[in-house]
């Protein structure tokens, strides 16, 4: 089998280069080129520190800095030729730097290893993705708050087991997702704070004998501090796992909401109308308007959860410190991050554009004996019945309404009194859905006043 040229970055240890199969399995440049900006930022911080510490000359540091910015420009303009023979983004950048500035390029790698270099690059990239996802969640929460505010007093059915349970308000339902996505935002913020420590300077695994200033490079790259153990610094991928964990929970929440939009936009429910921007037609049925964006969001959880499982599986059996297995840490994270951002943007667009069908919501809220619990509560509060007895009486009244083919507000008083003689006309005050939701004044309840109070709280938090 033909041999490729020896990789000169390895020095004199290997007499001949890897064959094509080894090159294919070993190279990561096809995907880790996405770390180019982070790699160059890390190198600029590193060489500035080396010059300040007198480890390299100011002249060499200036040449290296100018050369790195030229490399950055070439990559940004699509003029950089990535080479699989050079394995990864780090060697591709360094090799091109040498072509530009010559021998001073060889001083850049003083007092560092590819191990701490890639750990720094990847951590910087994931940190940036946390920031992007947080911004995406804030935009989605704002869209949900706008929907909640518009329909703070619109009644709709609340469900358990997808069966009509009790009336709630549209605003209250929207706020339930605000709570979920706010927790996702909080998880990402927590993960970002924990990952904001700098591995650079840990070198291969044991630190370095050069008089480096790790605090300076950490500060230059926006980290809070250097990592405190060089073994952990090069072998830790918790930051990526925490991001994937947060992304997975967020994708699950997006999937739950997407499922509701699929159901709600169906002809059987007609609760919402999705905009044409996030729907498609059928190739054969002209009447169809398919909620494809929602369905695709619903599917994204599979890819994102799969990425988390994949990386956990890679990491679970690795001894300290670095192993080549850890090269398999990036593709899944890249894919998960891309799909999370796409799903967040699509959901925000759908929520902003969708139109709630208020008459359909109200009609559904009044069906299915949704005020049965209000009747039971009235029996307890007004007639003094024990709740278990009130529950039994209410069940009997519901059975009468079902047999008569009507809902509770339409059932004659005489029919109710045949179950319990103490029931009087005042009971009808609690059987209307608007009265029902207005009565739920407990903190966090569905009453319009409570909904508007929560909207104000969340608006203030977002600001």
Tab-separated table of C-alpha atoms in Angstrom:
chain	number	residue	atom	x	y	z
A	1	UNK	CA	0.000	0.000	0.000
A	2	UNK	CA	1.263	3.466	-0.880
A	3	UNK	CA	2.620	5.544	1.989
A	4	UNK	CA	1.957	9.246	2.505
A	5	UNK	CA	4.750	11.641	3.325
A	6	UNK	CA	5.883	11.615	6.934
A	7	UNK	CA	4.191	14.199	9.127
A	8	UNK	CA	7.077	16.492	10.046
A	9	UNK	CA	5.249	17.759	13.109
A	10	UNK	CA	5.984	14.418	14.760
A	11	UNK	CA	9.721	15.033	14.468
A	12	UNK	CA	12.156	12.161	13.955
A	13	UNK	CA	10.361	9.470	15.951
A	14	UNK	CA	8.617	7.956	12.885
A	15	UNK	CA	10.583	6.974	9.813
A	16	UNK	CA	7.615	6.612	7.458
A	17	UNK	CA	4.176	8.151	7.325
A	18	UNK	CA	0.869	6.457	8.106
A	19	UNK	CA	-0.908	4.613	5.354
A	20	UNK	CA	-4.194	5.882	3.944
A	21	UNK	CA	-6.382	3.980	6.405
A	22	UNK	CA	-4.446	5.303	9.389
A	23	UNK	CA	-4.595	8.811	7.979
A	24	UNK	CA	-8.349	8.534	7.508
A	25	UNK	CA	-9.050	7.315	11.047
A	26	UNK	CA	-6.540	9.671	12.646
A	27	UNK	CA	-7.445	12.940	10.928
A	28	UNK	CA	-10.039	15.261	12.440
A	29	UNK	CA	-9.619	18.300	10.207
A	30	UNK	CA	-12.862	17.557	8.341
A	31	UNK	CA	-14.788	18.722	11.391
A	32	UNK	CA	-12.429	20.386	13.869
A	33	UNK	CA	-11.729	23.152	11.362
A	34	UNK	CA	-14.770	24.711	13.044
A	35	UNK	CA	-12.417	25.487	15.937
A	36	UNK	CA	-10.201	27.735	13.803
A	37	UNK	CA	-11.135	31.020	15.484
A	38	UNK	CA	-10.797	29.520	18.957
A	39	UNK	CA	-7.460	27.944	18.037
A	40	UNK	CA	-6.091	31.246	16.782
A	41	UNK	CA	-7.456	33.156	19.789
A	42	UNK	CA	-5.758	30.666	22.110
A	43	UNK	CA	-2.475	30.923	20.233
A	44	UNK	CA	-2.543	34.719	20.307
A	45	UNK	CA	-3.085	34.709	24.073
A	46	UNK	CA	-0.354	32.092	24.505
A	47	UNK	CA	2.302	33.879	22.464
A	48	UNK	CA	1.528	37.225	24.106
A	49	UNK	CA	2.121	35.591	27.488
A	50	UNK	CA	5.338	33.925	26.264
A	51	UNK	CA	6.685	37.309	25.177
A	52	UNK	CA	5.668	38.997	28.426
A	53	UNK	CA	7.447	36.267	30.385
A	54	UNK	CA	10.567	36.580	28.240
A	55	UNK	CA	10.214	33.023	26.884
A	56	UNK	CA	10.098	34.265	23.279
A	57	UNK	CA	11.278	37.606	21.904
A	58	UNK	CA	8.892	40.456	21.270
A	59	UNK	CA	9.935	40.385	17.612
A	60	UNK	CA	9.014	36.704	17.212
A	61	UNK	CA	5.757	37.230	19.091
A	62	UNK	CA	4.808	40.109	16.790
A	63	UNK	CA	5.569	38.031	13.687
A	64	UNK	CA	3.556	35.117	15.060
A	65	UNK	CA	0.609	37.378	15.896
A	66	UNK	CA	0.552	38.967	12.447
A	67	UNK	CA	0.898	35.578	10.790
A	68	UNK	CA	-1.975	34.109	12.812
A	69	UNK	CA	-4.267	36.970	11.836
A	70	UNK	CA	-3.353	36.374	8.195
A	71	UNK	CA	-4.259	32.706	8.610
A	72	UNK	CA	-7.561	33.731	10.206
A	73	UNK	CA	-8.322	35.964	7.244
A	74	UNK	CA	-7.531	33.224	4.739
A	75	UNK	CA	-9.857	30.810	6.543
A	76	UNK	CA	-12.644	33.392	6.774
A	77	UNK	CA	-12.370	34.141	3.054
A	78	UNK	CA	-12.350	30.470	2.068
A	79	UNK	CA	-8.785	30.670	0.748
A	80	UNK	CA	-7.215	28.219	3.198
A	81	UNK	CA	-6.356	24.735	1.965
A	82	UNK	CA	-7.041	22.292	4.800
A	83	UNK	CA	-4.912	19.136	4.691
A	84	UNK	CA	-5.903	15.745	6.124
A	85	UNK	CA	-2.209	14.839	6.196
A	86	UNK	CA	-1.766	17.499	8.861
A	87	UNK	CA	-4.500	15.810	10.950
A	88	UNK	CA	-6.205	18.647	12.774
A	89	UNK	CA	-6.840	22.364	12.929
A	90	UNK	CA	-3.858	22.976	15.215
A	91	UNK	CA	-1.281	21.517	12.819
A	92	UNK	CA	-2.960	23.034	9.783
A	93	UNK	CA	-2.739	26.494	11.305
A	94	UNK	CA	0.832	26.034	12.497
A	95	UNK	CA	2.010	24.653	9.167
A	96	UNK	CA	0.527	27.609	7.289
A	97	UNK	CA	2.012	29.983	9.855
A	98	UNK	CA	5.440	28.557	9.118
A	99	UNK	CA	4.914	29.103	5.402
A	100	UNK	CA	4.090	32.750	6.115
A	101	UNK	CA	6.710	33.734	8.719
A	102	UNK	CA	9.284	30.942	8.644
A	103	UNK	CA	11.218	29.690	11.672
A	104	UNK	CA	9.611	31.904	14.353
A	105	UNK	CA	6.442	29.840	13.872
A	106	UNK	CA	8.195	26.966	15.609
A	107	UNK	CA	8.354	28.974	18.850
A	108	UNK	CA	4.565	29.215	19.160
A	109	UNK	CA	4.226	25.726	20.601
A	110	UNK	CA	6.688	26.401	23.438
A	111	UNK	CA	5.254	25.444	26.855
A	112	UNK	CA	2.070	23.902	25.521
A	113	UNK	CA	0.820	20.644	24.002
A	114	UNK	CA	-1.913	19.767	21.588
A	115	UNK	CA	-3.644	18.276	24.636
A	116	UNK	CA	-4.138	21.574	26.458
A	117	UNK	CA	-4.530	23.381	23.152
A	118	UNK	CA	-7.528	21.332	22.003
A	119	UNK	CA	-9.045	21.342	25.485
A	120	UNK	CA	-8.892	25.141	25.439
A	121	UNK	CA	-10.215	25.481	21.890
A	122	UNK	CA	-13.125	23.133	22.502
A	123	UNK	CA	-14.018	24.741	25.819
A	124	UNK	CA	-14.054	28.170	24.169
A	125	UNK	CA	-16.330	26.849	21.410
A	126	UNK	CA	-18.781	25.205	23.805
A	127	UNK	CA	-18.831	28.334	25.955
A	128	UNK	CA	-19.825	30.313	22.878
A	129	UNK	CA	-22.587	27.818	22.130
A	130	UNK	CA	-23.920	28.220	25.653
A	131	UNK	CA	-24.130	31.967	25.052
A	132	UNK	CA	-25.902	31.444	21.725
A	133	UNK	CA	-28.403	28.992	23.201
A	134	UNK	CA	-29.107	31.318	26.135
A	135	UNK	CA	-29.855	34.141	23.680
A	136	UNK	CA	-32.092	31.803	21.664
A	137	UNK	CA	-34.003	30.817	24.777
A	138	UNK	CA	-34.484	34.443	25.790
A	139	UNK	CA	-35.988	35.176	22.369
A	140	UNK	CA	-38.318	32.180	22.665
A	141	UNK	CA	-39.388	33.167	26.178
A	142	UNK	CA	-40.169	36.685	24.923
A	143	UNK	CA	-42.348	35.217	22.158
A	144	UNK	CA	-44.208	33.055	24.675
A	145	UNK	CA	-44.760	36.053	26.955
A	146	UNK	CA	-46.272	37.984	24.041
A	147	UNK	CA	-48.709	35.125	23.432
A	148	UNK	CA	-49.493	34.887	27.155
A	149	UNK	CA	-50.168	38.601	27.411
A	150	UNK	CA	-52.491	38.577	24.406
A	151	UNK	CA	-54.530	35.711	25.830
A	152	UNK	CA	-54.232	36.170	29.583
A	153	UNK	CA	-57.992	35.715	30.033
A	154	UNK	CA	-58.819	33.416	27.099
A	155	UNK	CA	-60.194	30.141	28.436
A	156	UNK	CA	-59.152	26.770	27.084
A	157	UNK	CA	-59.254	23.203	28.357
A	158	UNK	CA	-56.471	22.006	30.594
A	159	UNK	CA	-55.643	18.353	30.082
A	160	UNK	CA	-54.379	15.369	31.980
A	161	UNK	CA	-53.877	12.134	30.025
A	162	UNK	CA	-54.930	14.319	27.033
A	163	UNK	CA	-58.426	14.227	28.516
A	164	UNK	CA	-60.281	17.396	29.474
A	165	UNK	CA	-59.504	18.130	33.119
A	166	UNK	CA	-60.173	21.730	34.211
A	167	UNK	CA	-60.407	25.060	32.402
A	168	UNK	CA	-57.239	27.105	32.256
A	169	UNK	CA	-56.248	30.236	30.387
A	170	UNK	CA	-54.214	30.443	27.212
A	171	UNK	CA	-51.814	32.758	29.007
A	172	UNK	CA	-51.354	30.218	31.794
A	173	UNK	CA	-50.540	27.482	29.296
A	174	UNK	CA	-47.977	29.680	27.548
A	175	UNK	CA	-46.398	30.522	30.897
A	176	UNK	CA	-45.903	26.813	31.621
A	177	UNK	CA	-43.444	26.726	28.720
A	178	UNK	CA	-41.839	29.967	29.916
A	179	UNK	CA	-41.036	28.164	33.162
A	180	UNK	CA	-39.576	25.160	31.312
A	181	UNK	CA	-37.392	27.177	28.959
A	182	UNK	CA	-36.277	29.452	31.789
A	183	UNK	CA	-34.971	26.373	33.608
A	184	UNK	CA	-33.127	25.402	30.420
A	185	UNK	CA	-31.580	28.860	30.336
A	186	UNK	CA	-30.581	28.542	33.991
A	187	UNK	CA	-28.960	25.144	33.372
A	188	UNK	CA	-26.905	26.564	30.514
A	189	UNK	CA	-25.862	29.527	32.647
A	190	UNK	CA	-24.793	27.166	35.431
A	191	UNK	CA	-22.864	24.977	32.994
A	192	UNK	CA	-21.175	28.029	31.463
A	193	UNK	CA	-20.045	29.262	34.882
A	194	UNK	CA	-18.571	25.862	35.711
A	195	UNK	CA	-16.738	25.486	32.398
A	196	UNK	CA	-15.203	28.951	32.550
A	197	UNK	CA	-11.771	27.743	33.683
A	198	UNK	CA	-8.780	27.660	31.367
A	199	UNK	CA	-6.834	24.455	30.539
A	200	UNK	CA	-4.083	26.298	28.651
A	201	UNK	CA	-0.691	25.825	30.287
A	202	UNK	CA	-1.402	22.299	31.517
A	203	UNK	CA	0.724	21.171	28.536
A	204	UNK	CA	0.607	17.431	27.813
A	205	UNK	CA	-0.533	16.410	31.307
A	206	UNK	CA	2.003	17.517	33.950
A	207	UNK	CA	2.370	21.255	33.431
A	208	UNK	CA	5.592	22.810	32.146
A	209	UNK	CA	8.999	23.847	33.430
A	210	UNK	CA	8.809	27.179	31.587
A	211	UNK	CA	7.912	30.213	33.751
A	212	UNK	CA	4.490	30.733	32.186
A	213	UNK	CA	1.680	32.896	33.562
A	214	UNK	CA	-1.492	30.839	33.348
A	215	UNK	CA	-3.588	33.533	34.979
A	216	UNK	CA	-2.660	35.916	32.155
A	217	UNK	CA	-3.771	33.542	29.397
A	218	UNK	CA	-6.945	32.687	31.286
A	219	UNK	CA	-7.797	36.380	31.617
A	220	UNK	CA	-6.986	37.103	27.971
A	221	UNK	CA	-9.423	34.392	26.862
A	222	UNK	CA	-12.222	35.520	29.168
A	223	UNK	CA	-11.908	32.672	31.664
A	224	UNK	CA	-12.391	33.221	35.374
A	225	UNK	CA	-9.248	31.332	36.350
A	226	UNK	CA	-6.832	28.591	35.210
A	227	UNK	CA	-7.833	24.993	35.925
A	228	UNK	CA	-6.204	23.807	39.132
A	229	UNK	CA	-4.944	20.366	38.070
A	230	UNK	CA	-3.054	19.712	34.864
A	231	UNK	CA	-4.193	16.075	34.590
A	232	UNK	CA	-7.832	17.094	34.856
A	233	UNK	CA	-7.334	20.071	32.552
A	234	UNK	CA	-6.378	17.963	29.537
A	235	UNK	CA	-8.714	15.032	30.195
A	236	UNK	CA	-11.917	16.777	31.305
A	237	UNK	CA	-14.887	16.844	28.950
A	238	UNK	CA	-17.516	17.506	31.610
A	239	UNK	CA	-18.111	20.901	30.060
A	240	UNK	CA	-19.222	19.275	26.799
A	241	UNK	CA	-21.319	16.701	28.642
A	242	UNK	CA	-23.025	19.382	30.708
A	243	UNK	CA	-23.810	21.332	27.564
A	244	UNK	CA	-25.242	18.190	25.952
A	245	UNK	CA	-27.246	17.390	29.069
A	246	UNK	CA	-28.734	20.878	29.131
A	247	UNK	CA	-29.335	20.728	25.386
A	248	UNK	CA	-31.070	17.356	25.728
A	249	UNK	CA	-33.491	18.599	28.391
A	250	UNK	CA	-34.168	21.720	26.337
A	251	UNK	CA	-34.788	19.614	23.219
A	252	UNK	CA	-37.208	17.485	25.222
A	253	UNK	CA	-39.133	20.623	26.196
A	254	UNK	CA	-39.126	21.798	22.592
A	255	UNK	CA	-40.413	18.384	21.552
A	256	UNK	CA	-43.267	18.543	24.059
A	257	UNK	CA	-44.361	21.926	22.801
A	258	UNK	CA	-43.965	20.822	19.197
A	259	UNK	CA	-46.248	17.870	19.891
A	260	UNK	CA	-48.906	20.204	21.261
A	261	UNK	CA	-48.650	22.430	18.194
A	262	UNK	CA	-49.074	19.386	15.949
A	263	UNK	CA	-52.205	18.382	17.882
A	264	UNK	CA	-53.578	21.892	18.256
A	265	UNK	CA	-53.217	22.739	14.557
A	266	UNK	CA	-55.137	19.637	13.464
A	267	UNK	CA	-58.664	19.879	12.032
A	268	UNK	CA	-59.921	17.961	15.055
A	269	UNK	CA	-58.671	20.601	17.526
A	270	UNK	CA	-58.330	23.876	15.558
A	271	UNK	CA	-56.795	25.556	18.615
A	272	UNK	CA	-54.089	27.335	16.602
A	273	UNK	CA	-53.277	28.316	13.052
A	274	UNK	CA	-49.596	28.083	12.176
A	275	UNK	CA	-48.222	30.556	9.680
A	276	UNK	CA	-47.369	29.534	6.138
A	277	UNK	CA	-43.713	30.255	6.961
A	278	UNK	CA	-43.584	27.167	9.180
A	279	UNK	CA	-45.962	24.847	7.324
A	280	UNK	CA	-45.922	22.895	4.085
A	281	UNK	CA	-48.520	21.516	1.713
A	282	UNK	CA	-49.195	18.029	0.472
A	283	UNK	CA	-48.046	16.795	-2.928
A	284	UNK	CA	-51.418	15.134	-3.507
A	285	UNK	CA	-53.982	16.580	-1.074
A	286	UNK	CA	-54.562	20.294	-1.784
A	287	UNK	CA	-56.420	20.926	1.485
A	288	UNK	CA	-53.478	19.927	3.678
A	289	UNK	CA	-51.362	22.330	5.728
A	290	UNK	CA	-48.737	20.250	7.468
A	291	UNK	CA	-46.947	21.386	10.655
A	292	UNK	CA	-43.598	20.138	9.343
A	293	UNK	CA	-41.445	22.551	11.360
A	294	UNK	CA	-43.057	21.358	14.589
A	295	UNK	CA	-42.632	17.716	13.574
A	296	UNK	CA	-38.960	18.222	12.770
A	297	UNK	CA	-38.383	19.991	16.089
A	298	UNK	CA	-40.070	17.025	17.762
A	299	UNK	CA	-37.523	14.732	16.099
A	300	UNK	CA	-34.416	16.730	17.078
A	301	UNK	CA	-34.379	15.238	20.574
A	302	UNK	CA	-33.203	11.948	19.035
A	303	UNK	CA	-30.039	13.488	17.612
A	304	UNK	CA	-29.268	15.589	20.659
A	305	UNK	CA	-29.884	12.824	23.189
A	306	UNK	CA	-27.875	10.491	20.952
A	307	UNK	CA	-24.939	12.896	21.087
A	308	UNK	CA	-25.021	12.912	24.883
A	309	UNK	CA	-25.105	9.115	25.060
A	310	UNK	CA	-22.297	8.857	22.498
A	311	UNK	CA	-19.944	11.161	24.390
A	312	UNK	CA	-20.731	9.559	27.749
A	313	UNK	CA	-19.868	6.215	26.183
A	314	UNK	CA	-16.582	7.549	24.808
A	315	UNK	CA	-15.538	8.994	28.160
A	316	UNK	CA	-16.727	6.325	30.585
A	317	UNK	CA	-13.682	4.044	30.478
A	318	UNK	CA	-10.776	6.430	29.896
A	319	UNK	CA	-7.874	6.459	32.379
A	320	UNK	CA	-6.126	9.743	33.068
A	321	UNK	CA	-5.003	11.703	31.252
A	322	UNK	CA	-5.499	12.157	27.488
A	323	UNK	CA	-6.420	9.320	25.123
A	324	UNK	CA	-7.028	9.508	21.385
A	325	UNK	CA	-10.621	8.370	22.032
A	326	UNK	CA	-11.267	11.955	23.032
A	327	UNK	CA	-10.916	13.044	19.428
A	328	UNK	CA	-14.432	11.597	19.110
A	329	UNK	CA	-15.788	14.311	21.402
A	330	UNK	CA	-16.523	17.009	18.842
A	331	UNK	CA	-18.716	15.830	15.987
A	332	UNK	CA	-21.609	14.917	18.272
A	333	UNK	CA	-21.365	18.225	20.134
A	334	UNK	CA	-21.201	20.201	16.893
A	335	UNK	CA	-24.250	18.388	15.530
A	336	UNK	CA	-26.224	18.746	18.766
A	337	UNK	CA	-25.449	22.460	19.026
A	338	UNK	CA	-26.423	23.086	15.405
A	339	UNK	CA	-29.714	21.261	15.788
A	340	UNK	CA	-30.552	22.868	19.117
A	341	UNK	CA	-30.068	26.349	17.668
A	342	UNK	CA	-32.145	25.473	14.613
A	343	UNK	CA	-34.946	24.069	16.770
A	344	UNK	CA	-34.932	27.126	19.066
A	345	UNK	CA	-35.103	29.521	16.126
A	346	UNK	CA	-37.894	27.554	14.457
A	347	UNK	CA	-39.935	27.326	17.646
A	348	UNK	CA	-39.544	31.031	18.322
A	349	UNK	CA	-40.755	31.772	14.794
A	350	UNK	CA	-43.742	29.472	15.112
A	351	UNK	CA	-44.760	30.901	18.486
A	352	UNK	CA	-44.482	34.498	17.271
A	353	UNK	CA	-46.454	33.804	14.097
A	354	UNK	CA	-49.148	31.439	15.359
A	355	UNK	CA	-52.712	32.617	15.856
A	356	UNK	CA	-54.781	31.158	18.666
A	357	UNK	CA	-58.398	30.362	17.743
A	358	UNK	CA	-60.115	31.925	20.759
A	359	UNK	CA	-63.661	30.718	19.947
A	360	UNK	CA	-62.452	27.133	19.477
A	361	UNK	CA	-60.474	27.296	22.701
A	362	UNK	CA	-63.474	28.563	24.652
A	363	UNK	CA	-65.864	26.030	23.154
A	364	UNK	CA	-63.491	23.207	24.047
A	365	UNK	CA	-62.986	24.597	27.554
A	366	UNK	CA	-66.708	24.332	28.234
A	367	UNK	CA	-66.971	20.732	27.069
A	368	UNK	CA	-66.034	17.492	28.736
A	369	UNK	CA	-67.449	18.413	32.166
A	370	UNK	CA	-64.383	20.563	32.801
A	371	UNK	CA	-65.991	22.349	35.767
A	372	UNK	CA	-66.742	19.140	37.708
A	373	UNK	CA	-63.994	19.957	40.211
A	374	UNK	CA	-65.526	23.409	40.716
A	375	UNK	CA	-68.835	21.719	41.527
A	376	UNK	CA	-67.149	19.417	44.055
A	377	UNK	CA	-65.359	22.374	45.643
A	378	UNK	CA	-68.670	24.271	45.871
A	379	UNK	CA	-70.303	21.328	47.630
A	380	UNK	CA	-67.485	21.357	50.186
A	381	UNK	CA	-67.342	25.123	50.606
A	382	UNK	CA	-71.079	25.950	50.600
A	383	UNK	CA	-72.824	22.774	51.789
A	384	UNK	CA	-70.042	21.590	54.080
A	385	UNK	CA	-69.770	18.111	52.539
A	386	UNK	CA	-66.570	16.133	53.136
A	387	UNK	CA	-64.577	16.193	49.904
A	388	UNK	CA	-64.917	12.433	49.333
A	389	UNK	CA	-68.698	12.713	49.561
A	390	UNK	CA	-68.667	15.794	47.318
A	391	UNK	CA	-66.568	13.855	44.806
A	392	UNK	CA	-69.170	11.062	44.791
A	393	UNK	CA	-72.092	13.491	44.403
A	394	UNK	CA	-70.332	15.291	41.560
A	395	UNK	CA	-69.640	12.009	39.794
A	396	UNK	CA	-73.344	11.142	39.932
A	397	UNK	CA	-74.279	14.563	38.524
A	398	UNK	CA	-71.735	14.168	35.727
A	399	UNK	CA	-73.308	10.811	34.875
A	400	UNK	CA	-76.717	12.492	34.598
A	401	UNK	CA	-75.321	15.198	32.323
A	402	UNK	CA	-73.608	12.603	30.168
A	403	UNK	CA	-76.865	10.654	29.856
A	404	UNK	CA	-78.715	13.844	28.940
A	405	UNK	CA	-76.086	14.751	26.326
A	406	UNK	CA	-75.273	18.104	27.872
A	407	UNK	CA	-72.513	19.734	29.903
A	408	UNK	CA	-72.874	20.645	33.565
A	409	UNK	CA	-74.011	24.279	33.098
A	410	UNK	CA	-76.937	23.049	30.943
A	411	UNK	CA	-78.139	20.368	33.351
A	412	UNK	CA	-81.395	21.427	35.043
A	413	UNK	CA	-81.223	22.253	38.747
A	414	UNK	CA	-83.880	19.639	39.481
A	415	UNK	CA	-81.599	16.926	38.118
A	416	UNK	CA	-78.800	18.033	40.436
A	417	UNK	CA	-81.175	18.221	43.402
A	418	UNK	CA	-82.249	14.648	42.724
A	419	UNK	CA	-78.676	13.694	43.672
A	420	UNK	CA	-78.368	16.113	46.605
A	421	UNK	CA	-81.287	18.218	47.787
A	422	UNK	CA	-79.085	20.960	49.217
A	423	UNK	CA	-77.904	22.175	45.805
A	424	UNK	CA	-79.390	25.572	44.826
A	425	UNK	CA	-79.218	28.135	42.007
A	426	UNK	CA	-75.925	29.553	43.312
A	427	UNK	CA	-74.144	26.477	41.981
A	428	UNK	CA	-74.376	27.817	38.417
A	429	UNK	CA	-72.032	30.653	39.353
A	430	UNK	CA	-69.155	28.171	39.534
A	431	UNK	CA	-70.092	26.039	36.534
A	432	UNK	CA	-69.085	28.613	33.900
A	433	UNK	CA	-65.519	28.290	32.627
A	434	UNK	CA	-64.738	31.994	33.093
A	435	UNK	CA	-65.859	31.840	36.700
A	436	UNK	CA	-63.830	28.672	37.115
A	437	UNK	CA	-60.533	30.153	35.944
A	438	UNK	CA	-61.172	33.431	37.790
A	439	UNK	CA	-61.491	31.495	41.038
A	440	UNK	CA	-58.034	29.905	40.759
A	441	UNK	CA	-56.315	32.762	42.577
A	442	UNK	CA	-53.654	30.734	44.374
A	443	UNK	CA	-50.096	31.795	43.563
A	444	UNK	CA	-49.153	30.347	40.198
A	445	UNK	CA	-52.783	29.578	39.395
A	446	UNK	CA	-54.626	30.094	36.130
A	447	UNK	CA	-56.679	33.142	37.122
A	448	UNK	CA	-56.081	36.020	34.671
A	449	UNK	CA	-54.830	38.262	37.506
A	450	UNK	CA	-52.258	35.617	38.464
A	451	UNK	CA	-51.254	35.192	34.820
A	452	UNK	CA	-50.701	38.911	34.352
A	453	UNK	CA	-48.706	39.039	37.573
A	454	UNK	CA	-46.414	36.256	36.348
A	455	UNK	CA	-46.012	37.932	32.959
A	456	UNK	CA	-44.835	41.105	34.707
A	457	UNK	CA	-42.358	39.107	36.797
A	458	UNK	CA	-40.901	37.379	33.739
A	459	UNK	CA	-40.661	40.571	31.730
A	460	UNK	CA	-38.672	42.142	34.546
A	461	UNK	CA	-36.385	39.098	34.694
A	462	UNK	CA	-35.711	39.255	30.971
A	463	UNK	CA	-34.832	42.933	31.183
